[in-house]
JSON list of C-alpha atoms in Angstrom, two decimals:
[
{"chain": "A", "resi": 297, "resn": "ALA", "atom": "CA", "xyz": [0.00, 0.00, 0.00]},
{"chain": "A", "resi": 298, "resn": "GLN", "atom": "CA", "xyz": [1.11, 3.53, -0.61]},
{"chain": "A", "resi": 299, "resn": "SER", "atom": "CA", "xyz": [1.84, 6.10, 2.09]},
{"chain": "A", "resi": 300, "resn": "VAL", "atom": "CA", "xyz": [2.33, 9.85, 2.02]},
{"chain": "A", "resi": 301, "resn": "SER", "atom": "CA", "xyz": [4.58, 12.00, 4.17]},
{"chain": "A", "resi": 302, "resn": "GLN", "atom": "CA", "xyz": [4.25, 15.74, 4.51]},
{"chain": "A", "resi": 303, "resn": "HIS", "atom": "CA", "xyz": [7.29, 17.22, 6.17]},
{"chain": "A", "resi": 304, "resn": "ASN", "atom": "CA", "xyz": [5.88, 20.42, 7.56]},
{"chain": "A", "resi": 305, "resn": "HIS", "atom": "CA", "xyz": [3.16, 20.35, 10.16]},
{"chain": "A", "resi": 306, "resn": "HIS", "atom": "CA", "xyz": [2.67, 24.10, 10.44]},
{"chain": "A", "resi": 307, "resn": "VAL", "atom": "CA", "xyz": [4.11, 26.84, 8.27]},
{"chain": "A", "resi": 308, "resn": "ILE", "atom": "CA", "xyz": [3.78, 30.51, 9.17]},
{"chain": "A", "resi": 309, "resn": "LEU", "atom": "CA", "xyz": [4.78, 33.19, 6.71]},
{"chain": "A", "resi": 310, "resn": "SER", "atom": "CA", "xyz": [4.07, 36.74, 5.69]},
{"chain": "A", "resi": 311, "resn": "GLU", "atom": "CA", "xyz": [2.14, 37.92, 2.67]},
{"chain": "A", "resi": 312, "resn": "ALA", "atom": "CA", "xyz": [4.20, 37.97, -0.54]},
{"chain": "A", "resi": 313, "resn": "ALA", "atom": "CA", "xyz": [6.58, 35.33, 0.80]},
{"chain": "A", "resi": 314, "resn": "SER", "atom": "CA", "xyz": [7.20, 32.21, -1.24]},
{"chain": "A", "resi": 315, "resn": "LEU", "atom": "CA", "xyz": [5.75, 28.90, -0.13]},
{"chain": "A", "resi": 316, "resn": "GLU", "atom": "CA", "xyz": [7.00, 25.39, -0.63]},
{"chain": "A", "resi": 317, "resn": "LEU", "atom": "CA", "xyz": [5.39, 22.37, 1.00]},
{"chain": "A", "resi": 318, "resn": "GLY", "atom": "CA", "xyz": [7.11, 19.05, 0.88]},
{"chain": "A", "resi": 319, "resn": "CYS", "atom": "CA", "xyz": [5.41, 15.79, 0.00]},
{"chain": "A", "resi": 320, "resn": "ASN", "atom": "CA", "xyz": [7.00, 12.37, -0.39]},
{"chain": "A", "resi": 321, "resn": "TYR", "atom": "CA", "xyz": [5.27, 9.13, -1.10]},
{"chain": "A", "resi": 322, "resn": "SER", "atom": "CA", "xyz": [6.27, 5.53, -0.82]},
{"chain": "A", "resi": 323, "resn": "TYR", "atom": "CA", "xyz": [5.07, 3.23, -3.55]},
{"chain": "A", "resi": 324, "resn": "GLY", "atom": "CA", "xyz": [6.94, 1.22, -6.09]},
{"chain": "A", "resi": 325, "resn": "GLY", "atom": "CA", "xyz": [4.54, 1.48, -8.98]},
{"chain": "A", "resi": 326, "resn": "THR", "atom": "CA", "xyz": [2.88, 4.12, -11.09]},
{"chain": "A", "resi": 327, "resn": "VAL", "atom": "CA", "xyz": [1.00, 6.68, -9.04]},
{"chain": "A", "resi": 328, "resn": "ASN", "atom": "CA", "xyz": [-1.29, 9.64, -9.47]},
{"chain": "A", "resi": 329, "resn": "LEU", "atom": "CA", "xyz": [-0.58, 12.62, -7.26]},
{"chain": "A", "resi": 330, "resn": "PHE", "atom": "CA", "xyz": [-2.84, 15.34, -5.89]},
{"chain": "A", "resi": 331, "resn": "TRP", "atom": "CA", "xyz": [-2.76, 18.43, -3.75]},
{"chain": "A", "resi": 332, "resn": "TYR", "atom": "CA", "xyz": [-5.93, 19.51, -1.99]},
{"chain": "A", "resi": 333, "resn": "VAL", "atom": "CA", "xyz": [-6.69, 22.61, 0.06]},
{"chain": "A", "resi": 334, "resn": "GLN", "atom": "CA", "xyz": [-9.17, 22.91, 2.89]},
{"chain": "A", "resi": 335, "resn": "TYR", "atom": "CA", "xyz": [-10.02, 26.43, 4.01]},
{"chain": "A", "resi": 336, "resn": "PRO", "atom": "CA", "xyz": [-11.16, 26.84, 7.62]},
{"chain": "A", "resi": 337, "resn": "GLY", "atom": "CA", "xyz": [-14.53, 25.19, 8.12]},
{"chain": "A", "resi": 338, "resn": "GLN", "atom": "CA", "xyz": [-14.85, 24.24, 4.47]},
{"chain": "A", "resi": 339, "resn": "HIS", "atom": "CA", "xyz": [-14.65, 21.15, 2.32]},
{"chain": "A", "resi": 340, "resn": "LEU", "atom": "CA", "xyz": [-11.74, 19.86, 0.27]},
{"chain": "A", "resi": 341, "resn": "GLN", "atom": "CA", "xyz": [-10.87, 21.54, -3.01]},
{"chain": "A", "resi": 342, "resn": "LEU", "atom": "CA", "xyz": [-8.49, 20.19, -5.63]},
{"chain": "A", "resi": 343, "resn": "LEU", "atom": "CA", "xyz": [-5.52, 22.46, -6.25]},
{"chain": "A", "resi": 344, "resn": "LEU", "atom": "CA", "xyz": [-3.76, 20.38, -8.87]},
{"chain": "A", "resi": 345, "resn": "LYS", "atom": "CA", "xyz": [-3.06, 16.85, -9.98]},
{"chain": "A", "resi": 346, "resn": "TYR", "atom": "CA", "xyz": [-0.46, 14.82, -11.83]},
{"chain": "A", "resi": 347, "resn": "PHE", "atom": "CA", "xyz": [-1.17, 11.72, -13.86]},
{"chain": "A", "resi": 348, "resn": "SER", "atom": "CA", "xyz": [1.56, 11.69, -16.51]},
{"chain": "A", "resi": 349, "resn": "GLY", "atom": "CA", "xyz": [3.48, 13.94, -18.90]},
{"chain": "A", "resi": 350, "resn": "ASP", "atom": "CA", "xyz": [5.10, 17.23, -17.92]},
{"chain": "A", "resi": 351, "resn": "PRO", "atom": "CA", "xyz": [6.24, 16.81, -14.31]},
{"chain": "A", "resi": 352, "resn": "LEU", "atom": "CA", "xyz": [5.67, 20.49, -13.61]},
{"chain": "A", "resi": 353, "resn": "VAL", "atom": "CA", "xyz": [1.98, 20.93, -12.99]},
{"chain": "A", "resi": 354, "resn": "LYS", "atom": "CA", "xyz": [0.17, 24.22, -12.70]},
{"chain": "A", "resi": 355, "resn": "GLY", "atom": "CA", "xyz": [-2.99, 24.45, -10.66]},
{"chain": "A", "resi": 356, "resn": "ILE", "atom": "CA", "xyz": [-5.49, 26.99, -9.49]},
{"chain": "A", "resi": 357, "resn": "LYS", "atom": "CA", "xyz": [-4.79, 30.11, -7.43]},
{"chain": "A", "resi": 358, "resn": "GLY", "atom": "CA", "xyz": [-1.21, 30.35, -8.68]},
{"chain": "A", "resi": 359, "resn": "PHE", "atom": "CA", "xyz": [-0.03, 27.04, -7.22]},
{"chain": "A", "resi": 360, "resn": "GLU", "atom": "CA", "xyz": [2.26, 24.62, -8.98]},
{"chain": "A", "resi": 361, "resn": "ALA", "atom": "CA", "xyz": [3.88, 21.32, -8.09]},
{"chain": "A", "resi": 362, "resn": "GLU", "atom": "CA", "xyz": [6.78, 19.34, -9.47]},
{"chain": "A", "resi": 363, "resn": "PHE", "atom": "CA", "xyz": [6.86, 15.57, -9.65]},
{"chain": "A", "resi": 364, "resn": "ILE", "atom": "CA", "xyz": [10.39, 14.21, -9.20]},
{"chain": "A", "resi": 365, "resn": "LYS", "atom": "CA", "xyz": [10.14, 10.49, -9.72]},
{"chain": "A", "resi": 366, "resn": "SER", "atom": "CA", "xyz": [13.66, 9.71, -8.52]},
{"chain": "A", "resi": 367, "resn": "LYS", "atom": "CA", "xyz": [12.92, 11.40, -5.21]},
{"chain": "A", "resi": 368, "resn": "PHE", "atom": "CA", "xyz": [9.34, 10.14, -4.89]},
{"chain": "A", "resi": 369, "resn": "SER", "atom": "CA", "xyz": [8.38, 13.75, -4.29]},
{"chain": "A", "resi": 370, "resn": "PHE", "atom": "CA", "xyz": [5.59, 16.08, -5.33]},
{"chain": "A", "resi": 371, "resn": "ASN", "atom": "CA", "xyz": [6.28, 19.41, -3.66]},
{"chain": "A", "resi": 372, "resn": "LEU", "atom": "CA", "xyz": [3.81, 22.26, -3.82]},
{"chain": "A", "resi": 373, "resn": "ARG", "atom": "CA", "xyz": [4.94, 25.82, -4.48]},
{"chain": "A", "resi": 374, "resn": "LYS", "atom": "CA", "xyz": [3.54, 29.31, -4.74]},
{"chain": "A", "resi": 375, "resn": "PRO", "atom": "CA", "xyz": [5.84, 32.25, -5.49]},
{"chain": "A", "resi": 376, "resn": "SER", "atom": "CA", "xyz": [3.89, 34.85, -3.50]},
{"chain": "A", "resi": 377, "resn": "VAL", "atom": "CA", "xyz": [1.25, 33.95, -0.94]},
{"chain": "A", "resi": 378, "resn": "GLN", "atom": "CA", "xyz": [-1.73, 35.97, 0.12]},
{"chain": "A", "resi": 379, "resn": "TRP", "atom": "CA", "xyz": [-3.56, 36.12, 3.41]},
{"chain": "A", "resi": 380, "resn": "SER", "atom": "CA", "xyz": [-6.38, 34.15, 1.76]},
{"chain": "A", "resi": 381, "resn": "ASP", "atom": "CA", "xyz": [-4.03, 31.18, 1.29]},
{"chain": "A", "resi": 382, "resn": "THR", "atom": "CA", "xyz": [-4.34, 30.45, 5.00]},
{"chain": "A", "resi": 383, "resn": "ALA", "atom": "CA", "xyz": [-5.62, 26.88, 5.00]},
{"chain": "A", "resi": 384, "resn": "GLU", "atom": "CA", "xyz": [-4.80, 23.22, 5.47]},
{"chain": "A", "resi": 385, "resn": "TYR", "atom": "CA", "xyz": [-3.00, 21.57, 2.57]},
{"chain": "A", "resi": 386, "resn": "PHE", "atom": "CA", "xyz": [-3.10, 17.85, 1.89]},
{"chain": "A", "resi": 387, "resn": "CYS", "atom": "CA", "xyz": [-0.97, 15.81, -0.46]},
{"chain": "A", "resi": 388, "resn": "ALA", "atom": "CA", "xyz": [-2.55, 12.58, -1.67]},
{"chain": "A", "resi": 389, "resn": "VAL", "atom": "CA", "xyz": [-1.63, 9.65, -3.87]},
{"chain": "A", "resi": 390, "resn": "ASN", "atom": "CA", "xyz": [-3.49, 6.80, -5.50]},
{"chain": "A", "resi": 391, "resn": "ALA", "atom": "CA", "xyz": [-2.65, 3.97, -7.83]},
{"chain": "A", "resi": 392, "resn": "ARG", "atom": "CA", "xyz": [-4.56, 1.79, -10.24]},
{"chain": "A", "resi": 393, "resn": "SER", "atom": "CA", "xyz": [-3.10, -1.29, -8.56]},
{"chain": "A", "resi": 394, "resn": "ASN", "atom": "CA", "xyz": [-4.72, -0.22, -5.30]},
{"chain": "A", "resi": 395, "resn": "ASP", "atom": "CA", "xyz": [-8.13, 0.44, -6.84]},
{"chain": "A", "resi": 396, "resn": "TYR", "atom": "CA", "xyz": [-7.45, 4.16, -6.86]},
{"chain": "A", "resi": 397, "resn": "LYS", "atom": "CA", "xyz": [-7.85, 4.47, -3.11]},
{"chain": "A", "resi": 398, "resn": "LEU", "atom": "CA", "xyz": [-6.50, 7.85, -2.08]},
{"chain": "A", "resi": 399, "resn": "SER", "atom": "CA", "xyz": [-3.95, 7.96, 0.70]},
{"chain": "A", "resi": 400, "resn": "PHE", "atom": "CA", "xyz": [-3.59, 11.34, 2.34]},
{"chain": "A", "resi": 401, "resn": "GLY", "atom": "CA", "xyz": [-0.66, 12.93, 4.07]},
{"chain": "A", "resi": 402, "resn": "ALA", "atom": "CA", "xyz": [-1.14, 14.31, 7.56]},
{"chain": "A", "resi": 403, "resn": "GLY", "atom": "CA", "xyz": [-1.62, 17.80, 6.19]},
{"chain": "A", "resi": 404, "resn": "THR", "atom": "CA", "xyz": [0.22, 21.09, 6.57]},
{"chain": "A", "resi": 405, "resn": "THR", "atom": "CA", "xyz": [-1.38, 24.08, 8.20]},
{"chain": "A", "resi": 406, "resn": "VAL", "atom": "CA", "xyz": [-0.36, 27.26, 6.43]},
{"chain": "A", "resi": 407, "resn": "THR", "atom": "CA", "xyz": [-0.87, 30.55, 8.22]},
{"chain": "A", "resi": 408, "resn": "VAL", "atom": "CA", "xyz": [-0.25, 33.70, 6.23]},
{"chain": "A", "resi": 409, "resn": "ARG", "atom": "CA", "xyz": [0.14, 36.86, 8.24]},
{"chain": "A", "resi": 410, "resn": "ALA", "atom": "CA", "xyz": [-1.03, 40.11, 6.69]},
{"chain": "B", "resi": 247, "resn": "GLY", "atom": "CA", "xyz": [-17.27, 18.99, -14.55]},
{"chain": "B", "resi": 248, "resn": "ALA", "atom": "CA", "xyz": [-17.94, 16.16, -12.16]},
{"chain": "B", "resi": 249, "resn": "VAL", "atom": "CA", "xyz": [-20.11, 17.16, -9.24]},
{"chain": "B", "resi": 250, "resn": "VAL", "atom": "CA", "xyz": [-20.66, 15.17, -6.08]},
{"chain": "B", "resi": 251, "resn": "SER", "atom": "CA", "xyz": [-23.35, 16.27, -3.69]},
{"chain": "B", "resi": 252, "resn": "GLN", "atom": "CA", "xyz": [-23.42, 15.17, -0.08]},
{"chain": "B", "resi": 253, "resn": "HIS", "atom": "CA", "xyz": [-26.41, 15.60, 2.20]},
{"chain": "B", "resi": 254, "resn": "PRO", "atom": "CA", "xyz": [-26.93, 16.74, 4.88]},
{"chain": "B", "resi": 255, "resn": "SER", "atom": "CA", "xyz": [-24.04, 19.15, 5.38]},
{"chain": "B", "resi": 256, "resn": "ARG", "atom": "CA", "xyz": [-24.62, 19.20, 9.12]},
{"chain": "B", "resi": 257, "resn": "VAL", "atom": "CA", "xyz": [-26.55, 16.94, 11.43]},
{"chain": "B", "resi": 258, "resn": "ILE", "atom": "CA", "xyz": [-26.98, 16.76, 15.17]},
{"chain": "B", "resi": 259, "resn": "CYS", "atom": "CA", "xyz": [-28.41, 13.60, 16.63]},
{"chain": "B", "resi": 260, "resn": "LYS", "atom": "CA", "xyz": [-28.99, 12.09, 20.03]},
{"chain": "B", "resi": 261, "resn": "SER", "atom": "CA", "xyz": [-26.80, 9.32, 21.32]},
{"chain": "B", "resi": 262, "resn": "GLY", "atom": "CA", "xyz": [-28.20, 5.92, 20.39]},
{"chain": "B", "resi": 263, "resn": "THR", "atom": "CA", "xyz": [-29.95, 7.02, 17.22]},
{"chain": "B", "resi": 264, "resn": "SER", "atom": "CA", "xyz": [-28.93, 6.33, 13.63]},
{"chain": "B", "resi": 265, "resn": "VAL", "atom": "CA", "xyz": [-28.00, 8.86, 10.99]},
{"chain": "B", "resi": 266, "resn": "LYS", "atom": "CA", "xyz": [-27.96, 8.41, 7.23]},
{"chain": "B", "resi": 267, "resn": "ILE", "atom": "CA", "xyz": [-25.67, 10.44, 4.97]},
{"chain": "B", "resi": 268, "resn": "GLU", "atom": "CA", "xyz": [-26.22, 10.51, 1.22]},
{"chain": "B", "resi": 269, "resn": "CYS", "atom": "CA", "xyz": [-23.62, 10.93, -1.48]},
{"chain": "B", "resi": 270, "resn": "ARG", "atom": "CA", "xyz": [-24.77, 11.55, -5.04]},
{"chain": "B", "resi": 271, "resn": "SER", "atom": "CA", "xyz": [-22.86, 11.93, -8.27]},
{"chain": "B", "resi": 272, "resn": "LEU", "atom": "CA", "xyz": [-24.87, 14.48, -10.24]},
{"chain": "B", "resi": 273, "resn": "ASP", "atom": "CA", "xyz": [-23.41, 14.30, -13.72]},
{"chain": "B", "resi": 274, "resn": "PHE", "atom": "CA", "xyz": [-21.57, 11.01, -14.01]},
{"chain": "B", "resi": 275, "resn": "GLN", "atom": "CA", "xyz": [-21.91, 7.37, -13.10]},
{"chain": "B", "resi": 276, "resn": "ALA", "atom": "CA", "xyz": [-20.00, 6.57, -9.95]},
{"chain": "B", "resi": 277, "resn": "THR", "atom": "CA", "xyz": [-18.88, 2.99, -10.20]},
{"chain": "B", "resi": 278, "resn": "THR", "atom": "CA", "xyz": [-16.85, 3.41, -7.03]},
{"chain": "B", "resi": 279, "resn": "MET", "atom": "CA", "xyz": [-17.48, 5.56, -3.98]},
{"chain": "B", "resi": 280, "resn": "PHE", "atom": "CA", "xyz": [-15.19, 6.12, -1.05]},
{"chain": "B", "resi": 281, "resn": "TRP", "atom": "CA", "xyz": [-16.10, 7.20, 2.47]},
{"chain": "B", "resi": 282, "resn": "TYR", "atom": "CA", "xyz": [-13.66, 9.10, 4.65]},
{"chain": "B", "resi": 283, "resn": "ARG", "atom": "CA", "xyz": [-13.66, 10.38, 8.18]},
{"chain": "B", "resi": 284, "resn": "GLN", "atom": "CA", "xyz": [-11.82, 13.47, 9.36]},
{"chain": "B", "resi": 285, "resn": "PHE", "atom": "CA", "xyz": [-11.33, 14.39, 13.00]},
{"chain": "B", "resi": 286, "resn": "PRO", "atom": "CA", "xyz": [-10.56, 18.03, 13.87]},
{"chain": "B", "resi": 287, "resn": "LYS", "atom": "CA", "xyz": [-7.13, 19.12, 12.75]},
{"chain": "B", "resi": 288, "resn": "GLN", "atom": "CA", "xyz": [-6.39, 15.70, 11.32]},
{"chain": "B", "resi": 289, "resn": "SER", "atom": "CA", "xyz": [-6.16, 14.17, 7.90]},
{"chain": "B", "resi": 290, "resn": "LEU", "atom": "CA", "xyz": [-8.75, 12.15, 6.04]},
{"chain": "B", "resi": 291, "resn": "MET", "atom": "CA", "xyz": [-8.88, 8.48, 6.87]},
{"chain": "B", "resi": 292, "resn": "LEU", "atom": "CA", "xyz": [-10.45, 6.07, 4.42]},
{"chain": "B", "resi": 293, "resn": "MET", "atom": "CA", "xyz": [-13.26, 4.11, 6.03]},
{"chain": "B", "resi": 294, "resn": "ALA", "atom": "CA", "xyz": [-14.55, 2.00, 3.18]},
{"chain": "B", "resi": 295, "resn": "THR", "atom": "CA", "xyz": [-14.79, 1.56, -0.56]},
{"chain": "B", "resi": 296, "resn": "SER", "atom": "CA", "xyz": [-18.03, 0.64, -2.25]},
{"chain": "B", "resi": 297, "resn": "ASN", "atom": "CA", "xyz": [-18.56, -0.55, -5.78]},
{"chain": "B", "resi": 298, "resn": "GLU", "atom": "CA", "xyz": [-22.00, -0.32, -7.29]},
{"chain": "B", "resi": 299, "resn": "GLY", "atom": "CA", "xyz": [-24.03, -3.43, -6.68]},
{"chain": "B", "resi": 300, "resn": "SER", "atom": "CA", "xyz": [-21.60, -5.12, -4.34]},
{"chain": "B", "resi": 301, "resn": "LYS", "atom": "CA", "xyz": [-20.76, -5.08, -0.65]},
{"chain": "B", "resi": 302, "resn": "ALA", "atom": "CA", "xyz": [-18.49, -2.39, 0.68]},
{"chain": "B", "resi": 303, "resn": "THR", "atom": "CA", "xyz": [-14.90, -3.16, 1.58]},
{"chain": "B", "resi": 304, "resn": "TYR", "atom": "CA", "xyz": [-13.98, -1.75, 4.96]},
{"chain": "B", "resi": 305, "resn": "GLU", "atom": "CA", "xyz": [-10.55, -0.60, 6.08]},
{"chain": "B", "resi": 306, "resn": "GLN", "atom": "CA", "xyz": [-8.96, -2.25, 9.06]},
{"chain": "B", "resi": 307, "resn": "GLY", "atom": "CA", "xyz": [-10.43, -1.07, 12.33]},
{"chain": "B", "resi": 308, "resn": "VAL", "atom": "CA", "xyz": [-13.69, 0.22, 10.85]},
{"chain": "B", "resi": 309, "resn": "GLU", "atom": "CA", "xyz": [-16.77, -1.56, 12.21]},
{"chain": "B", "resi": 310, "resn": "LYS", "atom": "CA", "xyz": [-18.94, -2.60, 9.29]},
{"chain": "B", "resi": 311, "resn": "ASP", "atom": "CA", "xyz": [-21.97, -3.14, 11.52]},
{"chain": "B", "resi": 312, "resn": "LYS", "atom": "CA", "xyz": [-21.71, 0.38, 12.85]},
{"chain": "B", "resi": 313, "resn": "PHE", "atom": "CA", "xyz": [-21.04, 2.12, 9.57]},
{"chain": "B", "resi": 314, "resn": "LEU", "atom": "CA", "xyz": [-23.45, 0.64, 7.06]},
{"chain": "B", "resi": 315, "resn": "ILE", "atom": "CA", "xyz": [-22.69, 1.50, 3.46]},
{"chain": "B", "resi": 316, "resn": "ASN", "atom": "CA", "xyz": [-25.07, 0.97, 0.57]},
{"chain": "B", "resi": 317, "resn": "HIS", "atom": "CA", "xyz": [-24.26, 1.63, -3.06]},
{"chain": "B", "resi": 318, "resn": "ALA", "atom": "CA", "xyz": [-27.36, 0.44, -4.80]},
{"chain": "B", "resi": 319, "resn": "SER", "atom": "CA", "xyz": [-27.18, 2.66, -7.87]},
{"chain": "B", "resi": 320, "resn": "LEU", "atom": "CA", "xyz": [-24.56, 4.31, -10.02]},
{"chain": "B", "resi": 321, "resn": "THR", "atom": "CA", "xyz": [-25.37, 7.72, -8.62]},
{"chain": "B", "resi": 322, "resn": "LEU", "atom": "CA", "xyz": [-26.06, 7.14, -4.95]},
{"chain": "B", "resi": 323, "resn": "SER", "atom": "CA", "xyz": [-24.23, 5.75, -1.97]},
{"chain": "B", "resi": 324, "resn": "THR", "atom": "CA", "xyz": [-25.34, 6.07, 1.62]},
{"chain": "B", "resi": 325, "resn": "LEU", "atom": "CA", "xyz": [-23.49, 5.81, 4.92]},
{"chain": "B", "resi": 326, "resn": "THR", "atom": "CA", "xyz": [-25.57, 5.04, 7.98]},
{"chain": "B", "resi": 327, "resn": "VAL", "atom": "CA", "xyz": [-24.01, 5.55, 11.37]},
{"chain": "B", "resi": 328, "resn": "THR", "atom": "CA", "xyz": [-25.92, 3.19, 13.62]},
{"chain": "B", "resi": 329, "resn": "SER", "atom": "CA", "xyz": [-26.40, 3.67, 17.35]},
{"chain": "B", "resi": 330, "resn": "ALA", "atom": "CA", "xyz": [-24.33, 6.81, 17.24]},
{"chain": "B", "resi": 331, "resn": "HIS", "atom": "CA", "xyz": [-22.25, 7.86, 20.23]},
{"chain": "B", "resi": 332, "resn": "PRO", "atom": "CA", "xyz": [-20.43, 11.12, 20.94]},
{"chain": "B", "resi": 333, "resn": "GLU", "atom": "CA", "xyz": [-17.13, 9.58, 19.83]},
{"chain": "B", "resi": 334, "resn": "ASP", "atom": "CA", "xyz": [-18.66, 9.17, 16.35]},
{"chain": "B", "resi": 335, "resn": "SER", "atom": "CA", "xyz": [-18.85, 12.94, 16.03]},
{"chain": "B", "resi": 336, "resn": "SER", "atom": "CA", "xyz": [-16.70, 13.80, 13.06]},
{"chain": "B", "resi": 337, "resn": "PHE", "atom": "CA", "xyz": [-16.59, 15.16, 9.53]},
{"chain": "B", "resi": 338, "resn": "TYR", "atom": "CA", "xyz": [-17.63, 12.45, 7.06]},
{"chain": "B", "resi": 339, "resn": "ILE", "atom": "CA", "xyz": [-16.66, 12.92, 3.43]},
{"chain": "B", "resi": 340, "resn": "CYS", "atom": "CA", "xyz": [-17.50, 10.90, 0.35]},
{"chain": "B", "resi": 341, "resn": "SER", "atom": "CA", "xyz": [-15.84, 10.80, -3.02]},
{"chain": "B", "resi": 342, "resn": "ALA", "atom": "CA", "xyz": [-17.00, 9.23, -6.24]},
{"chain": "B", "resi": 343, "resn": "ARG", "atom": "CA", "xyz": [-15.14, 7.85, -9.20]},
{"chain": "B", "resi": 344, "resn": "HIS", "atom": "CA", "xyz": [-16.08, 6.60, -12.63]},
{"chain": "B", "resi": 345, "resn": "ARG", "atom": "CA", "xyz": [-14.58, 3.37, -13.90]},
{"chain": "B", "resi": 346, "resn": "GLY", "atom": "CA", "xyz": [-11.45, 3.97, -15.90]},
{"chain": "B", "resi": 347, "resn": "LEU", "atom": "CA", "xyz": [-10.70, 7.39, -14.45]},
{"chain": "B", "resi": 348, "resn": "PRO", "atom": "CA", "xyz": [-7.92, 7.84, -11.89]},
{"chain": "B", "resi": 349, "resn": "GLU", "atom": "CA", "xyz": [-9.53, 10.72, -10.06]},
{"chain": "B", "resi": 350, "resn": "ALA", "atom": "CA", "xyz": [-12.35, 10.72, -7.55]},
{"chain": "B", "resi": 351, "resn": "PHE", "atom": "CA", "xyz": [-14.42, 13.83, -6.89]},
{"chain": "B", "resi": 352, "resn": "PHE", "atom": "CA", "xyz": [-15.30, 14.90, -3.39]},
{"chain": "B", "resi": 353, "resn": "GLY", "atom": "CA", "xyz": [-18.56, 15.84, -1.78]},
{"chain": "B", "resi": 354, "resn": "GLN", "atom": "CA", "xyz": [-18.84, 18.80, 0.55]},
{"chain": "B", "resi": 355, "resn": "GLY", "atom": "CA", "xyz": [-18.75, 16.66, 3.67]},
{"chain": "B", "resi": 356, "resn": "THR", "atom": "CA", "xyz": [-21.17, 16.10, 6.54]},
{"chain": "B", "resi": 357, "resn": "ARG", "atom": "CA", "xyz": [-20.43, 17.33, 10.01]},
{"chain": "B", "resi": 358, "resn": "LEU", "atom": "CA", "xyz": [-22.00, 14.92, 12.47]},
{"chain": "B", "resi": 359, "resn": "THR", "atom": "CA", "xyz": [-22.41, 15.90, 16.10]},
{"chain": "B", "resi": 360, "resn": "VAL", "atom": "CA", "xyz": [-23.76, 13.30, 18.51]},
{"chain": "B", "resi": 361, "resn": "VAL", "atom": "CA", "xyz": [-25.08, 14.71, 21.77]}
]
């Protein structure tokens, strides 16, 4: 079964700072990778996803992520954060061989100070 | 695009009663539905996977007699929390997937409070 590790539990930064959230997964086969965001008191929203092709994926709200197969990583980045990016961020992975069950990382709380 | 609707969004029930949560795929056929549980400030934990027309597969540690899952049609799955207790209070989230597609789409979640 696959597992997902998010390195940062809580990140605090100021508006306009750059953000990078780490995500590593453990699985030997072909995977699909996702980043989700959950704003306070709200439901999950998909930020971006990677299935195949260009390893640099652009998502909504100015986010992007890079899949590095050799490092089993799928880090999320945003060049300049806004106060409205304050939220919980989840990395997730699934695989066809595991019936596409999504495994989630523990999540990273991002707090952006105005 | 693919829309998954979950109902109700919030429910409060008395201890010992049962609560049913519905998950509907509005514009596609959901051959597989997943049910998750999220405690405050924690990640989503998969509870069970249901394929249309067959029994749900539960993850280890999830009581199948307590969390009854039905997936009788290609657009509807239900989760019934039976004999609910305060420790069952949580955020329950469903997702739905069409056969052949790698992505599942999430419902808005149901916040269950058992008093």
